[in-house]
Amino acid sequence: MAASASAPRPRPGLGLTLALLAFAEFMIAIDYNIVYVALPDIGKELDFSSQSLQWVVSAYAVTFGGLLLLGGRAADRLGARPVFITAVAIYGLSSLVGGLADAPWLLITARAVQGVGGALLFPTILTVINTAFPAGAERAKALAAWGAAGGGGLAAGALAGGLLTNYLGWEWVFFVNVPVAAIIAALAPRLLPADAPRTDRYAGFDVGGGLLATAGVALVVFGLVSGPDAGWLSVRATGTIIVGAVLLAAFAALELRLRTPLLPPRLLRYRSLTTAVLAVFVFSGTLSGEYYLFTTYLQGILGFSPLKAGLSFLPLTVISMAGAGPIATAAARRLGYGATLALSLLLCGIGIALLVPAMSTDGSYLALLPGIAVWGVGGGIAFTVCFAAAGLGVAVEEQGVANAVASTSQQVGSAVGLAVIVAVANSGLGAASRPDDVVHGLRVGGVVAAITAAVVSVLVGLLLRDRPTAAAPVPSQPAGSERHEDVPASFSG
């Protein structure tokens, strides 16, 4: 049997630990969108083709999404602190190589390796929060700070990309991570709590399951991001999706037979986790798709420069950080996780719906602000509460893999949402399309995103009917417990 799997005792100085974790989360989150505004300059300078340029974004998504389950299990079994430090080092070094790249293949490779670092780091951050901070008010504050950093980073990516590309060059959307990663790696050994000792640290790691899950998710994401370019009926798109699905089915069959699986099937009986997976899938899909529509409208229709387009994300950044912090905490405490998740997705849908009529060939940025405000609040709440719900009631030694499941859903959802909304928005458009036709496509894509978010908000509210967190918090259930009801402890005070 494993040595005690209880979390290490909280210690003084957790405020500095939280600052470090939020800083690391901001670094990951900002990289989701920081390259978008820089893509035109990258394509010109490194001589990317119009078909291959998308892989500056997609290479990161493929490895990030594919390795998340293995990254989450690594944090559980090998210890969060060493995995955290290793992940930050990988992230910083690959960012350095990306900034120095002088050929398309080198930049794409660097982005793929950067995704490896992200896949290790993201679930590890949440593992530390859910194990180092006691359930209740302290964990609520930690999750609020983490959510504010993540939600703000997602929105700030385009802003930072525009500023860096305009004043320093596209290389700095990668170079900026190098000093940040160095600072985080230097402080981590002192600020992160020591991991609880395990006698089975290297036993039963389920390498076979890890390889199947990684290959399966990576192939599915690869096929999804290839669809708009290669054609949905091509071998590169549909073929790889089918092969990836077969590998994931084989992974599921293997997990049912193992004593120490990479993804314990019992985790899927936690309604809070499965509901969070659905919510984050839709949230990420509509977010990625709407970011595409928004940036296309600003630069393609309104004629904004990279700098002006980046600055246009500033209100969204501020509002998202507010939604991810105190608003998310208060809503979860008063309404419970299910109602809060449903409300956040509904707000996302309403915000996107408000953007649709504001888009026109002679429109203005001011007309977009009401939609940006509502969308930003909903997105900030959703980002925090989705991942808080994912780890709810899950045993300490399985926090990493629970967070990785939600993170995998986030990555796959982003790829699916982006692919579907791009296909809808570009349907019927050609090289000679008029601005009116482009705007019509953007509006149709926005309507699809808004309806999807609104419909799924109802499903989430019906699936997870937990109580508000006024009751005393209940600690996480031990591994193997037969109780799988959702106990909203993380935001209770």
Short mmCIF file of C-alpha atoms in Angstrom, two decimals:
data_model
loop_
_atom_site.label_atom_id
_atom_site.label_comp_id
_atom_site.label_asym_id
_atom_site.label_seq_id
_atom_site.Cartn_x
_atom_site.Cartn_y
_atom_site.Cartn_z
CA MET A 1 0.00 0.00 0.00
CA ALA A 2 1.02 3.59 -0.48
CA ALA A 3 2.25 5.61 2.39
CA SER A 4 -0.16 8.11 3.76
CA ALA A 5 -1.68 10.05 0.92
CA SER A 6 -2.92 12.86 3.07
CA ALA A 7 -1.99 16.36 2.05
CA PRO A 8 0.98 18.02 3.71
CA ARG A 9 0.05 20.35 6.52
CA PRO A 10 -0.45 23.94 5.52
CA ARG A 11 2.47 26.12 6.49
CA PRO A 12 3.13 29.82 6.88
CA GLY A 13 3.87 31.81 3.75
CA LEU A 14 1.12 30.33 1.60
CA GLY A 15 0.43 33.82 0.29
CA LEU A 16 3.77 33.79 -1.51
CA THR A 17 3.08 30.26 -2.73
CA LEU A 18 -0.22 31.43 -4.18
CA ALA A 19 1.45 34.38 -5.88
CA LEU A 20 3.92 31.99 -7.51
CA LEU A 21 1.14 29.65 -8.69
CA ALA A 22 -0.92 32.56 -10.06
CA PHE A 23 2.17 33.88 -11.86
CA ALA A 24 2.74 30.47 -13.47
CA GLU A 25 -0.93 30.18 -14.45
CA PHE A 26 -0.86 33.62 -16.03
CA MET A 27 2.19 32.58 -18.10
CA ILE A 28 0.35 29.54 -19.47
CA ALA A 29 -2.96 31.30 -20.03
CA ILE A 30 -1.49 34.27 -21.86
CA ASP A 31 0.18 31.93 -24.36
CA TYR A 32 -3.19 30.66 -25.59
CA ASN A 33 -3.75 33.89 -27.52
CA ILE A 34 -0.48 35.83 -27.54
CA VAL A 35 0.61 34.51 -30.95
CA TYR A 36 -2.58 35.32 -32.87
CA VAL A 37 -1.81 39.00 -33.48
CA ALA A 38 1.81 38.12 -34.33
CA LEU A 39 0.93 35.48 -36.94
CA PRO A 40 1.02 37.77 -40.01
CA ASP A 41 4.53 38.98 -39.12
CA ILE A 42 5.70 35.43 -38.34
CA GLY A 43 4.37 34.18 -41.67
CA LYS A 44 6.14 36.90 -43.65
CA GLU A 45 9.51 36.71 -41.90
CA LEU A 46 9.83 32.91 -41.74
CA ASP A 47 8.16 32.32 -45.10
CA PHE A 48 5.28 30.18 -43.84
CA SER A 49 2.67 29.16 -46.38
CA SER A 50 -0.95 30.10 -45.70
CA GLN A 51 -1.66 26.43 -45.02
CA SER A 52 1.23 25.84 -42.60
CA LEU A 53 0.97 29.04 -40.54
CA GLN A 54 -1.88 27.64 -38.45
CA TRP A 55 0.55 25.11 -36.97
CA VAL A 56 2.22 27.83 -34.94
CA VAL A 57 -0.99 27.63 -32.89
CA SER A 58 -1.96 24.01 -33.50
CA ALA A 59 1.37 22.39 -32.61
CA TYR A 60 0.98 23.78 -29.10
CA ALA A 61 -2.62 22.57 -28.84
CA VAL A 62 -1.81 19.04 -30.04
CA THR A 63 0.92 18.31 -27.49
CA PHE A 64 -0.78 20.23 -24.69
CA GLY A 65 -4.05 18.36 -25.13
CA GLY A 66 -2.40 15.01 -25.76
CA LEU A 67 -0.15 14.95 -22.70
CA LEU A 68 -2.44 16.41 -20.04
CA LEU A 69 -3.56 13.09 -18.56
CA LEU A 70 0.02 11.91 -18.27
CA GLY A 71 0.99 15.27 -16.80
CA GLY A 72 -1.73 15.06 -14.18
CA ARG A 73 -0.73 11.56 -13.16
CA ALA A 74 2.92 12.58 -13.03
CA ALA A 75 2.02 15.30 -10.52
CA ASP A 76 0.13 12.76 -8.41
CA ARG A 77 2.76 10.05 -8.40
CA LEU A 78 6.12 11.79 -8.84
CA GLY A 79 5.32 14.80 -6.69
CA ALA A 80 3.95 18.21 -7.61
CA ARG A 81 7.08 20.20 -6.76
CA PRO A 82 9.60 18.38 -9.01
CA VAL A 83 7.08 18.14 -11.87
CA PHE A 84 6.31 21.86 -11.51
CA ILE A 85 10.00 22.85 -11.71
CA THR A 86 10.66 20.52 -14.65
CA ALA A 87 7.62 21.84 -16.53
CA VAL A 88 8.63 25.49 -16.03
CA ALA A 89 12.15 24.73 -17.29
CA ILE A 90 10.76 23.04 -20.42
CA TYR A 91 8.43 25.97 -20.99
CA GLY A 92 11.17 28.58 -20.67
CA LEU A 93 13.73 26.78 -22.84
CA SER A 94 11.25 26.03 -25.62
CA SER A 95 10.12 29.67 -25.59
CA LEU A 96 13.75 30.75 -26.03
CA VAL A 97 14.14 28.42 -29.01
CA GLY A 98 10.86 29.71 -30.47
CA GLY A 99 12.07 33.30 -30.34
CA LEU A 100 15.37 32.35 -31.97
CA ALA A 101 13.76 30.21 -34.68
CA ASP A 102 14.73 31.09 -38.25
CA ALA A 103 12.75 28.39 -40.06
CA PRO A 104 9.14 27.19 -39.92
CA TRP A 105 10.04 23.65 -38.79
CA LEU A 106 12.06 24.96 -35.83
CA LEU A 107 9.31 27.28 -34.61
CA ILE A 108 6.66 24.56 -34.93
CA THR A 109 8.91 22.13 -33.02
CA ALA A 110 9.49 24.71 -30.29
CA ARG A 111 5.75 25.28 -29.97
CA ALA A 112 5.16 21.53 -29.68
CA VAL A 113 7.73 21.26 -26.88
CA GLN A 114 6.19 24.31 -25.22
CA GLY A 115 2.91 22.38 -25.20
CA VAL A 116 4.66 19.55 -23.35
CA GLY A 117 5.68 22.00 -20.65
CA GLY A 118 2.15 23.37 -20.45
CA ALA A 119 0.64 19.88 -20.18
CA LEU A 120 2.85 19.13 -17.18
CA LEU A 121 2.43 22.52 -15.53
CA PHE A 122 -1.30 23.18 -15.78
CA PRO A 123 -2.62 20.21 -13.75
CA THR A 124 0.29 20.51 -11.33
CA ILE A 125 -0.68 24.06 -10.37
CA LEU A 126 -4.20 22.92 -9.51
CA THR A 127 -2.84 19.92 -7.61
CA VAL A 128 -0.80 22.23 -5.36
CA ILE A 129 -3.82 24.47 -4.75
CA ASN A 130 -6.10 21.56 -3.87
CA THR A 131 -3.56 19.91 -1.57
CA ALA A 132 -1.71 22.82 0.07
CA PHE A 133 -4.71 25.06 0.83
CA PRO A 134 -7.33 23.76 3.29
CA ALA A 135 -10.88 23.35 2.00
CA GLY A 136 -12.94 26.38 2.87
CA ALA A 137 -12.07 30.05 2.86
CA GLU A 138 -8.34 29.57 2.18
CA ARG A 139 -8.87 27.36 -0.85
CA ALA A 140 -11.64 29.68 -2.05
CA LYS A 141 -9.21 32.60 -2.04
CA ALA A 142 -6.54 30.50 -3.77
CA LEU A 143 -8.91 29.37 -6.50
CA ALA A 144 -10.19 32.92 -6.97
CA ALA A 145 -6.62 34.21 -7.42
CA TRP A 146 -5.79 31.33 -9.77
CA GLY A 147 -8.97 31.96 -11.76
CA ALA A 148 -8.27 35.67 -12.00
CA ALA A 149 -4.77 34.94 -13.30
CA GLY A 150 -6.07 32.39 -15.81
CA GLY A 151 -9.06 34.38 -16.99
CA GLY A 152 -7.02 37.54 -17.21
CA GLY A 153 -4.22 35.76 -19.02
CA LEU A 154 -6.60 34.39 -21.64
CA ALA A 155 -7.93 37.85 -22.37
CA ALA A 156 -4.54 39.59 -22.04
CA GLY A 157 -2.83 37.35 -24.59
CA ALA A 158 -3.99 39.32 -27.60
CA LEU A 159 -3.20 42.61 -25.85
CA ALA A 160 0.33 41.52 -24.99
CA GLY A 161 0.83 40.06 -28.46
CA GLY A 162 -0.14 43.32 -30.10
CA LEU A 163 2.13 45.43 -27.89
CA LEU A 164 5.15 43.15 -28.18
CA THR A 165 4.80 42.61 -31.93
CA ASN A 166 4.34 46.32 -32.62
CA TYR A 167 7.25 47.61 -30.51
CA LEU A 168 9.75 44.74 -30.20
CA GLY A 169 8.93 42.24 -32.96
CA TRP A 170 7.14 38.89 -33.10
CA GLU A 171 10.08 37.10 -31.45
CA TRP A 172 9.16 38.71 -28.14
CA VAL A 173 5.86 36.89 -27.86
CA PHE A 174 8.16 33.95 -27.08
CA PHE A 175 11.10 35.70 -25.41
CA VAL A 176 8.80 37.24 -22.80
CA ASN A 177 8.35 33.79 -21.22
CA VAL A 178 12.07 33.26 -20.64
CA PRO A 179 12.66 35.65 -17.71
CA VAL A 180 9.24 34.80 -16.28
CA ALA A 181 10.02 31.07 -16.31
CA ALA A 182 13.47 31.69 -14.82
CA ILE A 183 11.99 33.61 -11.88
CA ILE A 184 9.33 30.96 -11.26
CA ALA A 185 11.85 28.11 -11.41
CA ALA A 186 14.20 29.90 -9.00
CA LEU A 187 11.48 30.55 -6.41
CA ALA A 188 9.62 27.24 -6.68
CA PRO A 189 11.96 25.12 -4.45
CA ARG A 190 11.50 27.60 -1.60
CA LEU A 191 7.82 28.42 -1.94
CA LEU A 192 6.17 25.14 -2.95
CA PRO A 193 5.32 22.74 -0.09
CA ALA A 194 7.13 19.43 0.10
CA ASP A 195 5.24 16.46 -1.30
CA ALA A 196 3.87 13.76 0.96
CA PRO A 197 6.12 10.67 0.87
CA ARG A 198 4.95 7.72 -1.25
CA THR A 199 6.37 4.22 -1.25
CA ASP A 200 4.76 3.46 -4.63
CA ARG A 201 5.99 6.59 -6.42
CA TYR A 202 7.26 4.73 -9.49
CA ALA A 203 5.09 1.63 -9.26
CA GLY A 204 2.09 1.06 -11.49
CA PHE A 205 2.53 4.29 -13.45
CA ASP A 206 0.49 2.89 -16.37
CA VAL A 207 2.91 3.83 -19.14
CA GLY A 208 0.83 1.90 -21.69
CA GLY A 209 -2.29 3.84 -20.77
CA GLY A 210 -0.34 7.07 -20.90
CA LEU A 211 0.91 6.35 -24.41
CA LEU A 212 -2.56 5.35 -25.65
CA ALA A 213 -4.22 8.41 -24.11
CA THR A 214 -1.53 10.75 -25.39
CA ALA A 215 -1.59 9.36 -28.91
CA GLY A 216 -5.40 9.20 -29.00
CA VAL A 217 -6.02 12.76 -27.82
CA ALA A 218 -3.16 14.15 -29.93
CA LEU A 219 -4.51 12.48 -33.09
CA VAL A 220 -8.06 13.70 -32.43
CA VAL A 221 -6.85 17.27 -31.88
CA PHE A 222 -4.56 16.99 -34.93
CA GLY A 223 -7.49 15.93 -37.08
CA LEU A 224 -9.71 18.68 -35.76
CA VAL A 225 -7.21 21.45 -36.43
CA SER A 226 -6.44 19.96 -39.88
CA GLY A 227 -10.08 19.91 -41.00
CA PRO A 228 -10.46 23.52 -42.20
CA ASP A 229 -7.17 23.33 -44.12
CA ALA A 230 -7.06 19.78 -45.53
CA GLY A 231 -10.83 19.23 -45.86
CA TRP A 232 -13.02 17.36 -43.39
CA LEU A 233 -13.25 14.23 -45.56
CA SER A 234 -9.48 13.96 -46.04
CA VAL A 235 -7.33 11.23 -44.51
CA ARG A 236 -5.39 13.88 -42.60
CA ALA A 237 -8.55 15.14 -40.88
CA THR A 238 -11.18 12.39 -40.63
CA GLY A 239 -8.62 9.59 -40.85
CA THR A 240 -6.60 10.77 -37.88
CA ILE A 241 -9.75 11.50 -35.86
CA ILE A 242 -10.93 7.90 -36.42
CA VAL A 243 -7.55 6.44 -35.49
CA GLY A 244 -7.42 8.67 -32.41
CA ALA A 245 -10.91 7.56 -31.37
CA VAL A 246 -9.90 3.90 -31.72
CA LEU A 247 -6.85 4.48 -29.52
CA LEU A 248 -8.99 6.23 -26.91
CA ALA A 249 -11.40 3.27 -26.93
CA ALA A 250 -8.43 0.95 -26.39
CA PHE A 251 -7.29 3.22 -23.54
CA ALA A 252 -10.72 2.99 -21.89
CA ALA A 253 -10.69 -0.82 -22.17
CA LEU A 254 -7.19 -0.97 -20.66
CA GLU A 255 -8.10 1.29 -17.73
CA LEU A 256 -10.99 -1.00 -16.75
CA ARG A 257 -8.55 -3.91 -16.36
CA LEU A 258 -5.71 -2.27 -14.43
CA ARG A 259 -5.35 -2.01 -10.65
CA THR A 260 -3.56 1.34 -10.88
CA PRO A 261 -4.96 2.98 -14.03
CA LEU A 262 -3.90 6.36 -15.37
CA LEU A 263 -7.55 7.46 -15.28
CA PRO A 264 -9.42 5.59 -12.51
CA PRO A 265 -12.92 4.88 -13.89
CA ARG A 266 -14.43 5.73 -10.50
CA LEU A 267 -13.52 9.38 -11.06
CA LEU A 268 -16.12 9.56 -13.81
CA ARG A 269 -18.81 8.81 -11.21
CA TYR A 270 -18.23 12.22 -9.65
CA ARG A 271 -21.04 14.27 -11.11
CA SER A 272 -19.17 17.49 -10.41
CA LEU A 273 -16.22 16.32 -12.52
CA THR A 274 -18.29 15.11 -15.48
CA THR A 275 -20.39 18.29 -15.43
CA ALA A 276 -17.25 20.43 -15.25
CA VAL A 277 -15.84 18.52 -18.24
CA LEU A 278 -18.95 19.35 -20.28
CA ALA A 279 -18.95 22.98 -19.17
CA VAL A 280 -15.27 23.62 -19.86
CA PHE A 281 -15.54 21.90 -23.26
CA VAL A 282 -18.28 24.29 -24.38
CA PHE A 283 -16.77 27.34 -22.68
CA SER A 284 -13.38 26.77 -24.34
CA GLY A 285 -14.94 26.01 -27.71
CA THR A 286 -17.04 29.16 -27.80
CA LEU A 287 -14.13 31.21 -26.41
CA SER A 288 -11.69 30.07 -29.10
CA GLY A 289 -14.24 30.49 -31.87
CA GLU A 290 -15.32 33.92 -30.70
CA TYR A 291 -11.71 35.09 -30.32
CA TYR A 292 -11.24 34.18 -33.98
CA LEU A 293 -14.37 36.07 -34.99
CA PHE A 294 -13.49 39.07 -32.85
CA THR A 295 -9.92 39.43 -34.10
CA THR A 296 -11.02 38.85 -37.71
CA TYR A 297 -13.61 41.59 -37.41
CA LEU A 298 -11.21 44.08 -35.78
CA GLN A 299 -8.34 43.58 -38.23
CA GLY A 300 -10.13 42.40 -41.35
CA ILE A 301 -13.21 44.64 -41.33
CA LEU A 302 -12.42 47.64 -39.11
CA GLY A 303 -8.81 47.72 -40.32
CA PHE A 304 -7.19 47.78 -36.87
CA SER A 305 -3.40 47.50 -36.65
CA PRO A 306 -1.90 44.71 -34.48
CA LEU A 307 -1.32 47.26 -31.70
CA LYS A 308 -4.85 48.67 -31.85
CA ALA A 309 -6.34 45.17 -32.03
CA GLY A 310 -4.31 44.13 -28.99
CA LEU A 311 -5.40 47.19 -27.02
CA SER A 312 -9.01 46.39 -27.89
CA PHE A 313 -8.76 43.36 -25.60
CA LEU A 314 -7.96 45.50 -22.55
CA PRO A 315 -11.59 45.87 -21.36
CA LEU A 316 -12.14 42.14 -21.80
CA THR A 317 -9.00 41.45 -19.75
CA VAL A 318 -10.06 43.63 -16.82
CA ILE A 319 -13.65 42.37 -16.81
CA SER A 320 -12.60 38.71 -17.05
CA MET A 321 -10.25 39.07 -14.09
CA ALA A 322 -13.06 40.61 -12.03
CA GLY A 323 -15.42 37.80 -12.99
CA ALA A 324 -12.85 35.14 -12.18
CA GLY A 325 -12.13 36.54 -8.73
CA PRO A 326 -14.69 37.89 -6.25
CA ILE A 327 -17.72 37.46 -8.50
CA ALA A 328 -17.02 33.74 -9.07
CA THR A 329 -16.37 33.18 -5.38
CA ALA A 330 -19.56 34.95 -4.26
CA ALA A 331 -21.70 33.22 -6.88
CA ALA A 332 -20.45 29.73 -6.01
CA ARG A 333 -20.97 30.37 -2.30
CA ARG A 334 -24.54 31.57 -2.73
CA LEU A 335 -25.75 29.51 -5.69
CA GLY A 336 -23.63 26.34 -5.67
CA TYR A 337 -21.46 25.04 -8.48
CA GLY A 338 -24.18 23.83 -10.83
CA ALA A 339 -26.16 27.06 -10.87
CA THR A 340 -22.99 29.15 -11.10
CA LEU A 341 -21.67 27.14 -14.06
CA ALA A 342 -25.06 27.40 -15.78
CA LEU A 343 -25.20 31.16 -15.17
CA SER A 344 -21.65 31.70 -16.45
CA LEU A 345 -22.31 29.84 -19.71
CA LEU A 346 -25.58 31.71 -20.16
CA LEU A 347 -23.75 35.02 -19.71
CA CYS A 348 -21.18 33.92 -22.30
CA GLY A 349 -23.98 33.15 -24.73
CA ILE A 350 -25.73 36.48 -24.08
CA GLY A 351 -22.47 38.39 -24.46
CA ILE A 352 -21.69 36.72 -27.78
CA ALA A 353 -25.26 37.32 -28.95
CA LEU A 354 -24.84 41.03 -28.19
CA LEU A 355 -21.69 41.11 -30.34
CA VAL A 356 -23.51 39.72 -33.39
CA PRO A 357 -25.66 42.78 -34.30
CA ALA A 358 -22.77 45.09 -33.38
CA MET A 359 -20.66 43.69 -36.22
CA SER A 360 -21.09 45.59 -39.50
CA THR A 361 -18.92 46.98 -42.26
CA ASP A 362 -19.37 50.50 -40.93
CA GLY A 363 -19.48 49.53 -37.25
CA SER A 364 -17.42 50.83 -34.35
CA TYR A 365 -15.56 49.41 -31.38
CA LEU A 366 -17.90 51.21 -28.97
CA ALA A 367 -20.82 49.18 -30.31
CA LEU A 368 -19.00 46.01 -29.22
CA LEU A 369 -18.49 47.05 -25.60
CA PRO A 370 -21.84 45.83 -24.15
CA GLY A 371 -21.23 42.35 -25.55
CA ILE A 372 -17.61 42.40 -24.39
CA ALA A 373 -18.70 43.31 -20.85
CA VAL A 374 -21.25 40.50 -20.49
CA TRP A 375 -19.02 37.95 -22.25
CA GLY A 376 -16.07 38.91 -20.04
CA VAL A 377 -17.99 38.44 -16.79
CA GLY A 378 -19.36 35.06 -17.88
CA GLY A 379 -16.00 33.85 -19.14
CA GLY A 380 -14.17 34.87 -15.98
CA ILE A 381 -16.67 33.03 -13.76
CA ALA A 382 -16.70 29.95 -15.99
CA PHE A 383 -12.91 29.58 -16.06
CA THR A 384 -12.63 29.55 -12.27
CA VAL A 385 -15.67 27.49 -11.37
CA CYS A 386 -15.15 24.80 -14.04
CA PHE A 387 -11.81 23.80 -12.61
CA ALA A 388 -12.86 24.23 -8.99
CA ALA A 389 -15.75 21.84 -9.59
CA ALA A 390 -13.49 19.34 -11.35
CA GLY A 391 -11.46 18.69 -8.19
CA LEU A 392 -14.42 18.76 -5.81
CA GLY A 393 -14.52 15.77 -3.45
CA VAL A 394 -11.70 13.97 -5.29
CA ALA A 395 -9.03 12.34 -3.13
CA VAL A 396 -5.76 14.21 -2.68
CA GLU A 397 -3.71 11.62 -4.54
CA GLU A 398 -5.99 11.89 -7.59
CA GLN A 399 -6.32 15.67 -7.82
CA GLY A 400 -3.77 15.88 -10.63
CA VAL A 401 -5.54 13.45 -12.93
CA ALA A 402 -8.97 14.99 -12.19
CA ASN A 403 -7.63 18.40 -13.14
CA ALA A 404 -5.98 16.88 -16.21
CA VAL A 405 -9.31 15.42 -17.38
CA ALA A 406 -10.88 18.88 -17.23
CA SER A 407 -7.82 20.42 -18.89
CA THR A 408 -7.95 17.85 -21.70
CA SER A 409 -11.59 18.75 -22.26
CA GLN A 410 -10.53 22.40 -22.42
CA GLN A 411 -7.94 21.73 -25.14
CA VAL A 412 -10.16 19.44 -27.21
CA GLY A 413 -13.06 21.86 -26.77
CA SER A 414 -10.90 24.70 -28.04
CA ALA A 415 -9.94 22.71 -31.13
CA VAL A 416 -13.52 21.59 -31.83
CA GLY A 417 -15.02 25.02 -31.25
CA LEU A 418 -12.44 26.81 -33.36
CA ALA A 419 -12.76 24.30 -36.21
CA VAL A 420 -16.58 24.36 -36.24
CA ILE A 421 -16.97 28.12 -35.92
CA VAL A 422 -14.26 28.84 -38.52
CA ALA A 423 -15.98 26.41 -40.91
CA VAL A 424 -19.37 28.08 -40.29
CA ALA A 425 -18.02 31.63 -40.62
CA ASN A 426 -16.09 30.86 -43.81
CA SER A 427 -18.81 28.78 -45.45
CA GLY A 428 -19.40 30.05 -48.99
CA LEU A 429 -16.60 32.61 -48.86
CA GLY A 430 -14.02 32.82 -51.63
CA ALA A 431 -11.02 34.94 -52.55
CA ALA A 432 -13.29 37.62 -54.05
CA SER A 433 -15.73 37.80 -51.13
CA ARG A 434 -16.96 41.27 -50.24
CA PRO A 435 -16.73 42.70 -46.69
CA ASP A 436 -20.51 42.31 -46.35
CA ASP A 437 -20.16 38.58 -47.01
CA VAL A 438 -17.36 38.27 -44.43
CA VAL A 439 -19.41 40.07 -41.79
CA HIS A 440 -22.40 37.84 -42.52
CA GLY A 441 -20.21 34.78 -41.94
CA LEU A 442 -18.88 36.22 -38.67
CA ARG A 443 -22.42 36.88 -37.51
CA VAL A 444 -23.57 33.34 -38.33
CA GLY A 445 -20.57 31.93 -36.46
CA GLY A 446 -21.44 34.12 -33.47
CA VAL A 447 -25.05 32.92 -33.48
CA VAL A 448 -23.89 29.29 -33.45
CA ALA A 449 -21.56 29.98 -30.51
CA ALA A 450 -24.23 31.89 -28.56
CA ILE A 451 -26.92 29.22 -29.01
CA THR A 452 -24.51 26.43 -28.06
CA ALA A 453 -23.50 28.18 -24.84
CA ALA A 454 -27.11 28.92 -23.88
CA VAL A 455 -28.35 25.35 -24.54
CA VAL A 456 -25.50 23.73 -22.61
CA SER A 457 -26.04 26.14 -19.71
CA VAL A 458 -29.46 24.56 -19.22
CA LEU A 459 -27.98 21.05 -19.34
CA VAL A 460 -25.31 21.94 -16.79
CA GLY A 461 -27.90 23.38 -14.42
CA LEU A 462 -29.96 20.20 -14.67
CA LEU A 463 -27.00 17.82 -14.28
CA LEU A 464 -25.41 19.41 -11.20
CA ARG A 465 -27.94 20.48 -8.59
CA ASP A 466 -25.68 20.94 -5.61
CA ARG A 467 -26.50 23.12 -2.64
CA PRO A 468 -24.97 26.51 -1.93
CA THR A 469 -21.88 26.31 0.25
CA ALA A 470 -23.42 27.70 3.43
CA ALA A 471 -22.98 24.36 5.19
CA ALA A 472 -19.76 23.35 6.86
CA PRO A 473 -17.18 22.09 4.37
CA VAL A 474 -16.70 18.37 3.99
CA PRO A 475 -13.17 17.07 3.32
CA SER A 476 -12.27 15.25 0.12
CA GLN A 477 -13.37 11.63 -0.05
CA PRO A 478 -10.64 9.02 0.29
CA ALA A 479 -9.72 6.88 -2.67
CA GLY A 480 -12.17 4.07 -3.21
CA SER A 481 -14.95 5.74 -1.24
CA GLU A 482 -18.40 4.68 -2.29
CA ARG A 483 -19.80 8.18 -1.80
CA HIS A 484 -19.77 10.11 -5.03
CA GLU A 485 -22.21 12.92 -4.29
CA ASP A 486 -20.87 16.41 -4.85
CA VAL A 487 -19.88 18.37 -1.76
CA PRO A 488 -19.12 21.97 -2.71
CA ALA A 489 -16.34 22.58 -0.23
CA SER A 490 -13.85 24.63 -2.19
CA PHE A 491 -15.73 27.90 -2.02
CA SER A 492 -17.27 27.48 1.41
CA GLY A 493 -16.27 29.87 4.11
#
